[in-house]
mmCIF file with all atom_site columns, C-alpha atoms in Angstrom:
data_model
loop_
_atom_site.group_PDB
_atom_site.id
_atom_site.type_symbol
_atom_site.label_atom_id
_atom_site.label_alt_id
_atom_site.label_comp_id
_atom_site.label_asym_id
_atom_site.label_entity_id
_atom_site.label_seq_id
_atom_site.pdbx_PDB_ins_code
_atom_site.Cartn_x
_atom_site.Cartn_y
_atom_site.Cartn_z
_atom_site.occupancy
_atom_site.B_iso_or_equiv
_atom_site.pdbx_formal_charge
_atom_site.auth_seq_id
_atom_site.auth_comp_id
_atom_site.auth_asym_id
_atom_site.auth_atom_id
_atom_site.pdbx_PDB_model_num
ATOM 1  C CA . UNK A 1 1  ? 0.592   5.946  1.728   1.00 0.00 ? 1  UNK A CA 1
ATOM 2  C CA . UNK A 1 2  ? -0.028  4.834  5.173   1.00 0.00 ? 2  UNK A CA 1
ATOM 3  C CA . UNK A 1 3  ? -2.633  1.932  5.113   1.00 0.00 ? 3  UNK A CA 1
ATOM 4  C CA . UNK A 1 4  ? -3.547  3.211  8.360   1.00 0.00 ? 4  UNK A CA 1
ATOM 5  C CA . UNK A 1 5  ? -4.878  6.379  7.300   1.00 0.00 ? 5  UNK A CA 1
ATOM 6  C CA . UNK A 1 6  ? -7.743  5.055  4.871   1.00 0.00 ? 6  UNK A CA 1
ATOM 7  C CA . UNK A 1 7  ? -11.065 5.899  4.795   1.00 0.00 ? 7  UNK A CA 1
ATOM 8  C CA . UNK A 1 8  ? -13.711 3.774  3.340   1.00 0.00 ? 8  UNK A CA 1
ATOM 9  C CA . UNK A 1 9  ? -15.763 5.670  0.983   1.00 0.00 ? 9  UNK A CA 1
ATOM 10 C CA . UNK A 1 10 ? -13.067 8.387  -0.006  1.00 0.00 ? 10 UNK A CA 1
ATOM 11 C CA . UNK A 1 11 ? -11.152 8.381  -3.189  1.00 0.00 ? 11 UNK A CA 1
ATOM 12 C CA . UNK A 1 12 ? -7.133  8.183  -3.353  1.00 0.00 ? 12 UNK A CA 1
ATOM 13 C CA . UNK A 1 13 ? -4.770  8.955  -6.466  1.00 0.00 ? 13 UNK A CA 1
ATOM 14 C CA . UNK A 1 14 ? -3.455  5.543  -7.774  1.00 0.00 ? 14 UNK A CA 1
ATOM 15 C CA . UNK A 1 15 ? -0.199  5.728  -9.573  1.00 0.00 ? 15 UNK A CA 1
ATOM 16 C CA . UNK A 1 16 ? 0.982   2.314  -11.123 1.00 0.00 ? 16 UNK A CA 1
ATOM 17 C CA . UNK A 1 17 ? 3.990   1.937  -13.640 1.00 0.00 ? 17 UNK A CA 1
ATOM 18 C CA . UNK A 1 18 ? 3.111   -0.580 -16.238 1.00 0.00 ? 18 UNK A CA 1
ATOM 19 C CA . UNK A 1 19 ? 5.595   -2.200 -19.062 1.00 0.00 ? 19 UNK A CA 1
ATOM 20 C CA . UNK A 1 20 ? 4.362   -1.891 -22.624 1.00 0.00 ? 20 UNK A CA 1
ATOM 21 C CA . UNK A 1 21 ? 6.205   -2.700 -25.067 1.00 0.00 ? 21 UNK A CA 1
ATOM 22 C CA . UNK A 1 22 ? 9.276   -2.485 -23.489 1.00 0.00 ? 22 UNK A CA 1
ATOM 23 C CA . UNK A 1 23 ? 8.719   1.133  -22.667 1.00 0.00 ? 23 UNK A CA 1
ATOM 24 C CA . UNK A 1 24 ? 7.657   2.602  -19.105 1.00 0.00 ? 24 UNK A CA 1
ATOM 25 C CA . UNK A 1 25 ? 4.293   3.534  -19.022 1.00 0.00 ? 25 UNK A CA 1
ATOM 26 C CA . UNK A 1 26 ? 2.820   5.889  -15.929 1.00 0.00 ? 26 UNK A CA 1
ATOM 27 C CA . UNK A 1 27 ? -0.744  6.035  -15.353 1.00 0.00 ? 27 UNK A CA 1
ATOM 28 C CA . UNK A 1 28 ? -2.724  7.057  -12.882 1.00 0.00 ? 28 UNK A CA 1
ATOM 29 C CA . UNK A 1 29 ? -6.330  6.858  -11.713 1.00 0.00 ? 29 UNK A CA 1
ATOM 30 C CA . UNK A 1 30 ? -8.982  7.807  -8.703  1.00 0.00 ? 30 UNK A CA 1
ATOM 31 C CA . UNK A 1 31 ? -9.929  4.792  -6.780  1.00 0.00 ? 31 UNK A CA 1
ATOM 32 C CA . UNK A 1 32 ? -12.409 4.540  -4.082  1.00 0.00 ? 32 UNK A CA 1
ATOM 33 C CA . UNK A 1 33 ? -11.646 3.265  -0.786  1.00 0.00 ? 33 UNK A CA 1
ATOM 34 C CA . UNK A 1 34 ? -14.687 0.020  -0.323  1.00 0.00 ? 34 UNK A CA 1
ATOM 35 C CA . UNK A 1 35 ? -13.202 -1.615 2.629   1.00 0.00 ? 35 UNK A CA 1
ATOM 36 C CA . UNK A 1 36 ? -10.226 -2.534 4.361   1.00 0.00 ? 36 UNK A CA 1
ATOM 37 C CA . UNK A 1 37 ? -8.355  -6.085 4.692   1.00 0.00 ? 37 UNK A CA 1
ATOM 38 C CA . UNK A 1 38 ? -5.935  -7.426 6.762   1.00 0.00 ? 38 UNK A CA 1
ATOM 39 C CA . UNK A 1 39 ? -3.861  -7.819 3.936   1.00 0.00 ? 39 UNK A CA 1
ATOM 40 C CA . UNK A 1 40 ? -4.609  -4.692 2.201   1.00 0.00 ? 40 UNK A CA 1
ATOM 41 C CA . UNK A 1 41 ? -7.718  -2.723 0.955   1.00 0.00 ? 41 UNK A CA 1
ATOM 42 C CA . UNK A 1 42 ? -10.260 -3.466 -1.683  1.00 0.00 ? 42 UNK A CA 1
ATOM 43 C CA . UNK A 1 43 ? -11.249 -0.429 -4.264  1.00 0.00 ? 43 UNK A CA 1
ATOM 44 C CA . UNK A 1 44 ? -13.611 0.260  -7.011  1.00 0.00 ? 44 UNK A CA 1
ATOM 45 C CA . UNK A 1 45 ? -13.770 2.814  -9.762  1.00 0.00 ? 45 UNK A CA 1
ATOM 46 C CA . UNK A 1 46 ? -17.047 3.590  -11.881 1.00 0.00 ? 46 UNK A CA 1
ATOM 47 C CA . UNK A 1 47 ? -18.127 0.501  -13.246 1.00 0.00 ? 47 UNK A CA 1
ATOM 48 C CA . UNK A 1 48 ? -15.058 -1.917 -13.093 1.00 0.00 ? 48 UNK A CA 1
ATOM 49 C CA . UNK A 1 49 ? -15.034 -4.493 -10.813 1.00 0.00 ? 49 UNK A CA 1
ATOM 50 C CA . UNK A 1 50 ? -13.438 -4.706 -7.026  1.00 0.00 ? 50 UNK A CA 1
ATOM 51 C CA . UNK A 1 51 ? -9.740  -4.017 -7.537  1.00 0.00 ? 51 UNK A CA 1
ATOM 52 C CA . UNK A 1 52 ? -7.821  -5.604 -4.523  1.00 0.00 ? 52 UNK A CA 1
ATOM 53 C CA . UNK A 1 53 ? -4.412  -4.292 -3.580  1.00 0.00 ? 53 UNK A CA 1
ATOM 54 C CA . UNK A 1 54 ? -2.229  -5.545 -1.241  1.00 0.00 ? 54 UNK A CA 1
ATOM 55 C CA . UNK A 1 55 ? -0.497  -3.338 1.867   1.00 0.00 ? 55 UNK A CA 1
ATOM 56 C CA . UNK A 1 56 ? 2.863   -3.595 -0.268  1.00 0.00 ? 56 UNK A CA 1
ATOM 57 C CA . UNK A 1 57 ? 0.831   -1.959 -3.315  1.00 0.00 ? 57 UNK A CA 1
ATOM 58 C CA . UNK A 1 58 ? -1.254  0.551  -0.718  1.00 0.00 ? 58 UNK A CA 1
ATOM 59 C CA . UNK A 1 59 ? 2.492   1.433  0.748   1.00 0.00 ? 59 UNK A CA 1
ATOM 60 C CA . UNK A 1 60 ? 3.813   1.967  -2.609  1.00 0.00 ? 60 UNK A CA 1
ATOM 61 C CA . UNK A 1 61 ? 1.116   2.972  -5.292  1.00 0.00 ? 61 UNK A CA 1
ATOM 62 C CA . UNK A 1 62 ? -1.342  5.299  -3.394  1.00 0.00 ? 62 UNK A CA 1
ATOM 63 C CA . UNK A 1 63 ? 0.216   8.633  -3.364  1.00 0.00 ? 63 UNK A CA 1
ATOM 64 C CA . UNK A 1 64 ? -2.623  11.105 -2.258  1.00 0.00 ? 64 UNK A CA 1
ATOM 65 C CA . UNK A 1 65 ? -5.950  11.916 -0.658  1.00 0.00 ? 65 UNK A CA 1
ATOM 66 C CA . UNK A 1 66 ? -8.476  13.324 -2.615  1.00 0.00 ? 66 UNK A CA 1
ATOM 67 C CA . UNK A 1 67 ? -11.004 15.726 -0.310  1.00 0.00 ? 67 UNK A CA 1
#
């Protein structure tokens, strides 16, 4: 996704690969958009803590927009 196109306060689909075990794990979540960085954006979901990604993560991770 575009960093550019952001919008504090709405929520975007996260997908993230993770290694487990040495087998490829998908997940996904909804994270909502806080604020946005110079060197990326910082999220939060429910009651978990700010969850920073970088521009390279943004580019990569955040697939959609969720209205």
């Amino acid at each position: 996704m575009d960093k550019s196109k952001l919008i504090p306060g709405r929520k975007y689909l996260h997908r993230k690969t993770h290694m487990i075990d040495n087998r490829t794990i998908k997940a996904q979540r909804w994270l909502r958009c806080e604020e946005i960085t110079e060197d990326g954006a910082v999220f939060s979901r429910y009651f978990e803590g700010k969850i920073p990604l970088s521009n390279k993560e943004i580019e990569k991770e955040l697939v959609e927009e969720w209205k």
